[in-house]
PDB file of C-alpha atoms and ligand atoms in Angstrom:
ATOM      1  CA  MET A   1       7.261   8.872  -4.317  1.00 73.00           C
ATOM      2  CA  PRO A   2       3.970  10.529  -3.673  1.00 83.00           C
ATOM      3  CA  ILE A   3       1.225   8.212  -2.377  1.00 84.00           C
ATOM      4  CA  PRO A   4      -1.537   7.927  -4.866  1.00 89.00           C
ATOM      5  CA  ILE A   5      -4.778   9.496  -3.798  1.00 95.00           C
ATOM      6  CA  ARG A   6      -8.107   8.137  -4.813  1.00 95.00           C
ATOM      7  CA  SER A   7     -11.726   9.140  -4.071  1.00 97.00           C
ATOM      8  CA  CYS A   8     -14.349   6.595  -2.774  1.00 98.00           C
ATOM      9  CA  ILE A   9     -17.268   6.319  -5.343  1.00 98.00           C
ATOM     10  CA  ALA A  10     -19.705   6.254  -2.469  1.00 98.00           C
ATOM     11  CA  CYS A  11     -18.655   8.760   0.137  1.00 98.00           C
ATOM     12  CA  ARG A  12     -16.241  10.766  -2.105  1.00 97.00           C
ATOM     13  CA  LYS A  13     -13.721  10.986   0.519  1.00 97.00           C
ATOM     14  CA  ARG A  14     -10.300  11.221  -0.891  1.00 97.00           C
ATOM     15  CA  GLU A  15      -7.884   8.658   0.609  1.00 95.00           C
ATOM     16  CA  ASN A  16      -4.475   6.949   0.333  1.00 95.00           C
ATOM     17  CA  PHE A  17      -5.293   4.184  -2.309  1.00 92.00           C
ATOM     18  CA  SER A  18      -4.267   1.536   0.036  1.00 93.00           C
ATOM     19  CA  GLU A  19      -7.333   2.251   2.212  1.00 95.00           C
ATOM     20  CA  LEU A  20      -9.694   1.574  -0.757  1.00 96.00           C
ATOM     21  CA  LEU A  21     -10.657  -1.497  -2.686  1.00 97.00           C
ATOM     22  CA  ARG A  22     -10.134  -1.248  -6.406  1.00 96.00           C
ATOM     23  CA  ILE A  23     -13.165  -2.539  -8.322  1.00 97.00           C
ATOM     24  CA  VAL A  24     -13.415  -3.045 -12.018  1.00 96.00           C
ATOM     25  CA  ARG A  25     -16.139  -3.536 -14.433  1.00 95.00           C
ATOM     26  CA  ILE A  26     -15.995  -6.532 -16.739  1.00 92.00           C
ATOM     27  CA  GLY A  27     -18.870  -6.851 -18.972  1.00 92.00           C
ATOM     28  CA  ASN A  28     -21.844  -6.255 -16.723  1.00 93.00           C
ATOM     29  CA  GLN A  29     -20.125  -7.361 -13.643  1.00 95.00           C
ATOM     30  CA  VAL A  30     -18.374  -5.264 -10.917  1.00 96.00           C
ATOM     31  CA  LEU A  31     -15.609  -7.271  -9.513  1.00 96.00           C
ATOM     32  CA  PRO A  32     -13.220  -6.780  -6.667  1.00 96.00           C
ATOM     33  CA  ASP A  33      -9.613  -6.105  -7.829  1.00 96.00           C
ATOM     34  CA  GLU A  34      -7.568  -6.893  -4.747  1.00 90.00           C
ATOM     35  CA  ASP A  35      -4.253  -6.898  -6.411  1.00 88.00           C
ATOM     36  CA  ARG A  36      -5.040  -3.816  -8.495  1.00 87.00           C
ATOM     37  CA  GLU A  37      -3.922  -5.640 -11.644  1.00 86.00           C
ATOM     38  CA  LYS A  38      -7.077  -6.327 -13.610  1.00 84.00           C
ATOM     39  CA  PHE A  39      -7.726  -4.576 -16.749  1.00 79.00           C
ATOM     40  CA  GLY A  40     -10.763  -2.432 -17.376  1.00 80.00           C
ATOM     41  CA  ARG A  41     -12.061   0.717 -15.985  1.00 81.00           C
ATOM     42  CA  GLY A  42     -11.439   0.885 -12.348  1.00 92.00           C
ATOM     43  CA  ALA A  43     -13.026   2.671  -9.432  1.00 96.00           C
ATOM     44  CA  TRP A  44     -12.319   2.824  -5.797  1.00 97.00           C
ATOM     45  CA  LEU A  45     -14.415   2.142  -2.766  1.00 97.00           C
ATOM     46  CA  HIS A  46     -14.160   1.857   0.822  1.00 98.00           C
ATOM     47  CA  ARG A  47     -15.048  -1.673   1.888  1.00 97.00           C
ATOM     48  CA  THR A  48     -17.427  -0.188   4.524  1.00 97.00           C
ATOM     49  CA  CYS A  49     -19.093   1.935   1.955  1.00 98.00           C
ATOM     50  CA  PHE A  50     -20.661  -0.827  -0.257  1.00 98.00           C
ATOM     51  CA  ASP A  51     -24.023  -0.356   1.064  1.00 97.00           C
ATOM     52  CA  VAL A  52     -24.031   3.331   0.598  1.00 97.00           C
ATOM     53  CA  ALA A  53     -22.674   2.720  -2.995  1.00 98.00           C
ATOM     54  CA  LYS A  54     -25.519   0.171  -3.587  1.00 96.00           C
ATOM     55  CA  ASP A  55     -28.225   2.654  -2.450  1.00 96.00           C
ATOM     56  CA  ARG A  56     -26.941   5.596  -4.244  1.00 95.00           C
ATOM     57  CA  ARG A  57     -26.204   3.706  -7.519  1.00 94.00           C
ATOM     58  CA  SER A  58     -22.624   4.907  -7.243  1.00 97.00           C
ATOM     59  CA  PHE A  59     -21.427   1.976  -9.370  1.00 97.00           C
ATOM     60  CA  GLN A  60     -23.539   3.050 -12.313  1.00 96.00           C
ATOM     61  CA  ARG A  61     -22.160   6.689 -11.872  1.00 95.00           C
ATOM     62  CA  ALA A  62     -18.603   5.485 -11.524  1.00 96.00           C
ATOM     63  CA  PHE A  63     -18.826   3.412 -14.616  1.00 95.00           C
ATOM     64  CA  ARG A  64     -20.738   5.914 -16.488  1.00 94.00           C
ATOM     65  CA  THR A  65     -23.697   3.677 -17.425  1.00 94.00           C
ATOM     66  CA  ASP A  66     -27.492   3.324 -16.991  1.00 91.00           C
ATOM     67  CA  GLU A  67     -27.189  -0.357 -17.326  1.00 91.00           C
ATOM     68  CA  ASN A  68     -27.859  -2.662 -14.574  1.00 91.00           C
ATOM     69  CA  LEU A  69     -24.570  -3.920 -13.228  1.00 95.00           C
ATOM     70  CA  SER A  70     -24.245  -7.105 -11.190  1.00 97.00           C
ATOM     71  CA  ILE A  71     -22.650  -6.451  -7.903  1.00 97.00           C
ATOM     72  CA  ASP A  72     -23.363  -9.855  -6.400  1.00 97.00           C
ATOM     73  CA  LEU A  73     -19.775 -11.164  -6.629  1.00 96.00           C
ATOM     74  CA  LEU A  74     -18.352  -8.033  -4.992  1.00 97.00           C
ATOM     75  CA  GLU A  75     -20.976  -8.259  -2.277  1.00 97.00           C
ATOM     76  CA  LYS A  76     -20.073 -11.834  -1.690  1.00 97.00           C
ATOM     77  CA  TYR A  77     -16.411 -11.012  -1.575  1.00 97.00           C
ATOM     78  CA  LEU A  78     -17.057  -8.314   0.952  1.00 96.00           C
ATOM     79  CA  GLU A  79     -18.955 -10.617   3.112  1.00 93.00           C
ATOM     80  CA  ASN A  80     -15.903 -12.838   3.541  1.00 81.00           C
TER      81      ASN A  80
HETATM   82 ZN1   ZN B 101     -16.296   5.757   1.294  1.00 63.88          ZN
END
């Protein structure tokens, strides 16, 4: 089985998906999807790239929206 490769939304580096955190947009919230089982549009992010993603508005780009997305829960999750 080939290993799935995904791109980090912040730094764009292509990576074995196990190196990245899957995130999903549910409503206006961006949530971590640790088990990669949540429904909804997914995107992928290095845990260490969160601040870069925040600065570059990578979440809006990844989820193709101009709306403000809440990333508070994701931020809290990554702090722990
Ligand atoms: Zn990255």
